Amino acid sequence: SVDNARIVLQIDNARLAADDFRLKYENELCLRQAVEADINGLRRVLDELTMAKCDLESQIESLTDELRCLKKNHEEEMKSYQGATGQLSVEMNAAPGIDMTKILNAMRAEYEDMAEANRREAEKRFNEASNALKKEISSGAEQVQSSINEITDLKRTLQTFEIELQAALATKQSLENSLAETEGNYCVQLSHIQAKIGTIEQQLCEVRGD
């Protein structure tokens, strides 16, 4: 019985170890899924930033093409004016021309600043989310570990009680066997005594008859 109880205890310990490994696997799987979800969210943010960048680049290209067309038209007009006969003297007060290159550079710098600000904001949010997630994971892991330790202690206590119960049952069984054996011996001795009493009574009857 003690050997059987020891084997049962070893089996229970193996089951506890398997349960611990399963819990660790489930915790690691949850962590992996959370990290993958965060990565997917950051990928969406990166895709949005990439699309915004492509949009800005297309706008810059369209403005560059427009500037190129304006320069070409201006050159053609100047050539047509230079090829015309006669002299023309025109004096006029006009506002200074618009520097498209400066405007484009300013717009480009502004869009780059906006993209950099969006990138910093996304990085800040990611770091905050990562730190919060790490703290939550750490606290959850500590709670899970404490719960696992408490469950392990309770299971060990239960196993100890079960072993003591098995030992008490074995002792009870042995005492019952001893009691049954003693009762059997007493019954045999009693039957022998009764047989002797019967023999003596028979002899007494014979003596009385004589």
mmCIF file of C-alpha atoms in Angstrom:
data_model
loop_
_atom_site.group_PDB
_atom_site.id
_atom_site.type_symbol
_atom_site.label_atom_id
_atom_site.label_comp_id
_atom_site.label_asym_id
_atom_site.label_seq_id
_atom_site.Cartn_x
_atom_site.Cartn_y
_atom_site.Cartn_z
ATOM 1 C CA SER A 1 0.000 0.000 0.000
ATOM 2 C CA VAL A 2 2.846 2.394 0.842
ATOM 3 C CA ASP A 3 4.537 1.607 -2.488
ATOM 4 C CA ASN A 4 1.273 2.160 -4.319
ATOM 5 C CA ALA A 5 0.760 5.450 -2.482
ATOM 6 C CA ARG A 6 4.311 6.500 -3.397
ATOM 7 C CA ILE A 7 3.659 5.678 -7.054
ATOM 8 C CA VAL A 8 0.372 7.632 -6.939
ATOM 9 C CA LEU A 9 2.278 10.578 -5.424
ATOM 10 C CA GLN A 10 4.838 10.435 -8.235
ATOM 11 C CA ILE A 11 2.032 10.349 -10.817
ATOM 12 C CA ASP A 12 0.379 13.364 -9.158
ATOM 13 C CA ASN A 13 3.706 15.215 -9.134
ATOM 14 C CA ALA A 14 4.105 14.480 -12.836
ATOM 15 C CA ARG A 15 0.589 15.773 -13.450
ATOM 16 C CA LEU A 16 1.368 18.926 -11.469
ATOM 17 C CA ALA A 17 4.504 19.472 -13.530
ATOM 18 C CA ALA A 18 2.505 18.953 -16.727
ATOM 19 C CA ASP A 19 -0.114 21.449 -15.495
ATOM 20 C CA ASP A 20 2.638 23.970 -14.711
ATOM 21 C CA PHE A 21 4.126 23.578 -18.187
ATOM 22 C CA ARG A 22 0.672 23.940 -19.730
ATOM 23 C CA LEU A 23 0.026 27.133 -17.771
ATOM 24 C CA LYS A 24 3.412 28.509 -18.795
ATOM 25 C CA TYR A 25 2.675 27.652 -22.421
ATOM 26 C CA GLU A 26 -0.723 29.352 -22.238
ATOM 27 C CA ASN A 27 0.823 32.469 -20.660
ATOM 28 C CA GLU A 28 3.544 32.624 -23.326
ATOM 29 C CA LEU A 29 0.878 32.123 -26.028
ATOM 30 C CA CYS A 30 -1.183 35.012 -24.624
ATOM 31 C CA LEU A 31 1.920 37.218 -24.540
ATOM 32 C CA ARG A 32 2.737 36.295 -28.114
ATOM 33 C CA GLN A 33 -0.804 37.037 -29.285
ATOM 34 C CA ALA A 34 -0.778 40.421 -27.503
ATOM 35 C CA VAL A 35 2.574 41.332 -29.057
ATOM 36 C CA GLU A 36 1.359 40.236 -32.483
ATOM 37 C CA ALA A 37 -1.752 42.381 -32.048
ATOM 38 C CA ASP A 38 0.436 45.369 -31.149
ATOM 39 C CA ILE A 39 2.657 44.687 -34.145
ATOM 40 C CA ASN A 40 -0.378 44.531 -36.431
ATOM 41 C CA GLY A 41 -1.612 47.855 -35.036
ATOM 42 C CA LEU A 42 1.796 49.445 -35.598
ATOM 43 C CA ARG A 43 1.856 48.028 -39.107
ATOM 44 C CA ARG A 44 -1.468 49.718 -39.819
ATOM 45 C CA VAL A 45 -0.045 52.997 -38.486
ATOM 46 C CA LEU A 46 3.048 52.494 -40.660
ATOM 47 C CA ASP A 47 0.852 51.809 -43.683
ATOM 48 C CA GLU A 48 -1.103 55.001 -43.015
ATOM 49 C CA LEU A 49 2.128 56.972 -42.708
ATOM 50 C CA THR A 50 3.416 55.394 -45.926
ATOM 51 C CA MET A 51 0.205 56.316 -47.729
ATOM 52 C CA ALA A 52 0.410 59.885 -46.419
ATOM 53 C CA LYS A 53 4.035 60.050 -47.550
ATOM 54 C CA CYS A 54 3.094 58.765 -51.021
ATOM 55 C CA ASP A 55 0.287 61.326 -51.190
ATOM 56 C CA LEU A 56 2.664 64.137 -50.265
ATOM 57 C CA GLU A 57 5.227 62.913 -52.788
ATOM 58 C CA SER A 58 2.569 62.830 -55.506
ATOM 59 C CA GLN A 59 1.505 66.374 -54.606
ATOM 60 C CA ILE A 60 5.122 67.511 -54.725
ATOM 61 C CA GLU A 61 5.584 65.836 -58.105
ATOM 62 C CA SER A 62 2.412 67.485 -59.459
ATOM 63 C CA LEU A 63 3.560 70.889 -58.206
ATOM 64 C CA THR A 64 7.004 70.293 -59.698
ATOM 65 C CA ASP A 65 5.437 69.417 -63.046
ATOM 66 C CA GLU A 66 3.263 72.514 -62.860
ATOM 67 C CA LEU A 67 6.329 74.637 -62.113
ATOM 68 C CA ARG A 68 8.141 73.058 -65.028
ATOM 69 C CA CYS A 69 5.208 73.815 -67.340
ATOM 70 C CA LEU A 70 5.070 77.399 -66.116
ATOM 71 C CA LYS A 71 8.788 77.840 -66.741
ATOM 72 C CA LYS A 72 8.443 76.321 -70.205
ATOM 73 C CA ASN A 73 5.520 78.585 -71.067
ATOM 74 C CA HIS A 74 7.432 81.580 -69.771
ATOM 75 C CA GLU A 75 10.474 80.705 -71.888
ATOM 76 C CA GLU A 76 8.284 80.279 -74.962
ATOM 77 C CA GLU A 77 6.614 83.634 -74.370
ATOM 78 C CA MET A 78 9.985 85.284 -73.916
ATOM 79 C CA LYS A 79 11.239 83.763 -77.154
ATOM 80 C CA SER A 80 8.123 84.941 -78.978
ATOM 81 C CA TYR A 81 8.602 88.461 -77.617
ATOM 82 C CA GLN A 82 12.276 88.424 -78.595
ATOM 83 C CA GLY A 83 11.434 87.298 -82.158
ATOM 84 C CA ALA A 84 8.866 90.091 -82.658
ATOM 85 C CA THR A 85 9.857 93.129 -84.824
ATOM 86 C CA GLY A 86 9.930 96.679 -83.530
ATOM 87 C CA GLN A 87 10.761 98.042 -80.188
ATOM 88 C CA LEU A 88 8.441 98.194 -77.300
ATOM 89 C CA SER A 89 9.218 99.965 -74.116
ATOM 90 C CA VAL A 90 6.892 99.210 -71.295
ATOM 91 C CA GLU A 91 7.261 100.383 -67.795
ATOM 92 C CA MET A 92 5.071 98.967 -65.104
ATOM 93 C CA ASN A 93 5.083 98.534 -61.417
ATOM 94 C CA ALA A 94 4.291 94.965 -60.557
ATOM 95 C CA ALA A 95 4.551 92.910 -57.494
ATOM 96 C CA PRO A 96 7.568 90.654 -57.270
ATOM 97 C CA GLY A 97 7.089 87.205 -58.800
ATOM 98 C CA ILE A 98 6.216 84.238 -56.701
ATOM 99 C CA ASP A 99 9.133 81.919 -56.051
ATOM 100 C CA MET A 100 7.559 78.495 -56.589
ATOM 101 C CA THR A 101 10.754 76.725 -55.568
ATOM 102 C CA LYS A 102 10.699 78.443 -52.196
ATOM 103 C CA ILE A 103 7.008 77.624 -51.779
ATOM 104 C CA LEU A 104 7.601 73.997 -52.721
ATOM 105 C CA ASN A 105 10.549 73.758 -50.358
ATOM 106 C CA ALA A 106 8.440 75.289 -47.586
ATOM 107 C CA MET A 107 5.603 72.871 -48.307
ATOM 108 C CA ARG A 108 8.020 69.964 -48.405
ATOM 109 C CA ALA A 109 9.585 71.035 -45.113
ATOM 110 C CA GLU A 110 6.121 71.416 -43.588
ATOM 111 C CA TYR A 111 5.027 67.959 -44.757
ATOM 112 C CA GLU A 112 8.291 66.452 -43.538
ATOM 113 C CA ASP A 113 7.750 68.093 -40.152
ATOM 114 C CA MET A 114 4.207 66.735 -40.071
ATOM 115 C CA ALA A 115 5.430 63.239 -40.991
ATOM 116 C CA GLU A 116 8.159 63.436 -38.341
ATOM 117 C CA ALA A 117 5.635 64.612 -35.743
ATOM 118 C CA ASN A 118 3.279 61.763 -36.682
ATOM 119 C CA ARG A 119 6.166 59.300 -36.473
ATOM 120 C CA ARG A 120 7.190 60.601 -33.043
ATOM 121 C CA GLU A 121 3.597 60.499 -31.831
ATOM 122 C CA ALA A 122 3.197 56.917 -33.078
ATOM 123 C CA GLU A 123 6.508 55.938 -31.466
ATOM 124 C CA LYS A 124 5.442 57.602 -28.212
ATOM 125 C CA ARG A 125 2.105 55.771 -28.236
ATOM 126 C CA PHE A 126 3.851 52.499 -29.015
ATOM 127 C CA ASN A 127 6.305 52.972 -26.136
ATOM 128 C CA GLU A 128 3.494 53.876 -23.729
ATOM 129 C CA ALA A 129 1.420 50.903 -24.851
ATOM 130 C CA SER A 130 4.463 48.619 -24.594
ATOM 131 C CA ASN A 131 5.315 49.831 -21.079
ATOM 132 C CA ALA A 132 1.704 49.473 -19.917
ATOM 133 C CA LEU A 133 1.513 46.026 -21.483
ATOM 134 C CA LYS A 134 4.791 44.993 -19.850
ATOM 135 C CA LYS A 135 3.580 46.169 -16.443
ATOM 136 C CA GLU A 136 0.263 44.377 -16.874
ATOM 137 C CA ILE A 137 2.015 41.216 -18.048
ATOM 138 C CA SER A 138 4.441 41.383 -15.110
ATOM 139 C CA SER A 139 1.664 41.814 -12.541
ATOM 140 C CA GLY A 140 -0.397 39.084 -14.200
ATOM 141 C CA ALA A 141 2.590 36.741 -14.276
ATOM 142 C CA GLU A 142 3.257 37.386 -10.577
ATOM 143 C CA GLN A 143 -0.385 36.697 -9.712
ATOM 144 C CA VAL A 144 -0.397 33.562 -11.833
ATOM 145 C CA GLN A 145 2.867 32.389 -10.259
ATOM 146 C CA SER A 146 1.549 33.011 -6.745
ATOM 147 C CA SER A 147 -1.663 31.172 -7.611
ATOM 148 C CA ILE A 148 0.353 28.301 -9.072
ATOM 149 C CA ASN A 149 2.494 28.124 -5.928
ATOM 150 C CA GLU A 150 -0.603 28.173 -3.717
ATOM 151 C CA ILE A 151 -2.272 25.469 -5.813
ATOM 152 C CA THR A 152 0.928 23.418 -5.689
ATOM 153 C CA ASP A 153 1.070 23.717 -1.893
ATOM 154 C CA LEU A 154 -2.592 22.762 -1.583
ATOM 155 C CA LYS A 155 -2.092 19.774 -3.863
ATOM 156 C CA ARG A 156 0.932 18.667 -1.850
ATOM 157 C CA THR A 157 -1.064 19.037 1.354
ATOM 158 C CA LEU A 158 -3.893 17.057 -0.207
ATOM 159 C CA GLN A 159 -1.456 14.369 -1.299
ATOM 160 C CA THR A 160 -0.036 14.224 2.235
ATOM 161 C CA PHE A 161 -3.539 13.829 3.647
ATOM 162 C CA GLU A 162 -4.292 11.153 1.070
ATOM 163 C CA ILE A 163 -1.125 9.274 2.012
ATOM 164 C CA GLU A 164 -2.026 9.511 5.691
ATOM 165 C CA LEU A 165 -5.544 8.347 4.847
ATOM 166 C CA GLN A 166 -4.179 5.405 2.870
ATOM 167 C CA ALA A 167 -1.868 4.523 5.787
ATOM 168 C CA ALA A 168 -4.784 4.793 8.247
ATOM 169 C CA LEU A 169 -6.939 2.605 5.996
ATOM 170 C CA ALA A 170 -4.109 0.076 5.740
ATOM 171 C CA THR A 171 -3.739 0.076 9.546
ATOM 172 C CA LYS A 172 -7.504 -0.316 9.919
ATOM 173 C CA GLN A 173 -7.483 -3.218 7.461
ATOM 174 C CA SER A 174 -4.644 -4.935 9.307
ATOM 175 C CA LEU A 175 -6.435 -4.445 12.648
ATOM 176 C CA GLU A 176 -9.650 -5.841 11.185
ATOM 177 C CA ASN A 177 -7.719 -8.824 9.865
ATOM 178 C CA SER A 178 -6.134 -9.330 13.295
ATOM 179 C CA LEU A 179 -9.558 -9.044 14.948
ATOM 180 C CA ALA A 180 -11.045 -11.553 12.518
ATOM 181 C CA GLU A 181 -8.128 -13.913 13.114
ATOM 182 C CA THR A 182 -8.477 -13.532 16.899
ATOM 183 C CA GLU A 183 -12.214 -14.148 16.689
ATOM 184 C CA GLY A 184 -11.529 -17.225 14.568
ATOM 185 C CA ASN A 185 -9.052 -18.522 17.142
ATOM 186 C CA TYR A 186 -11.526 -17.884 19.962
ATOM 187 C CA CYS A 187 -14.253 -19.669 18.009
ATOM 188 C CA VAL A 188 -11.979 -22.681 17.494
ATOM 189 C CA GLN A 189 -10.994 -22.727 21.172
ATOM 190 C CA LEU A 190 -14.652 -22.344 22.173
ATOM 191 C CA SER A 191 -15.644 -25.246 19.944
ATOM 192 C CA HIS A 192 -12.885 -27.350 21.500
ATOM 193 C CA ILE A 193 -14.090 -26.391 24.991
ATOM 194 C CA GLN A 194 -17.678 -27.180 24.051
ATOM 195 C CA ALA A 195 -16.548 -30.545 22.669
ATOM 196 C CA LYS A 196 -14.712 -31.253 25.936
ATOM 197 C CA ILE A 197 -17.786 -30.190 27.905
ATOM 198 C CA GLY A 198 -19.929 -32.521 25.792
ATOM 199 C CA THR A 199 -17.504 -35.396 26.381
ATOM 200 C CA ILE A 200 -17.433 -34.711 30.134
ATOM 201 C CA GLU A 201 -21.247 -34.539 30.263
ATOM 202 C CA GLN A 202 -21.451 -37.837 28.396
ATOM 203 C CA GLN A 203 -18.961 -39.400 30.825
ATOM 204 C CA LEU A 204 -20.965 -37.960 33.755
ATOM 205 C CA CYS A 205 -24.140 -39.498 32.392
ATOM 206 C CA GLU A 206 -22.405 -42.803 32.056
ATOM 207 C CA VAL A 207 -21.091 -42.558 35.651
ATOM 208 C CA ARG A 208 -24.558 -41.734 36.867
ATOM 209 C CA GLY A 209 -25.961 -44.650 34.948
ATOM 210 C CA ASP A 210 -23.361 -46.985 36.513
#
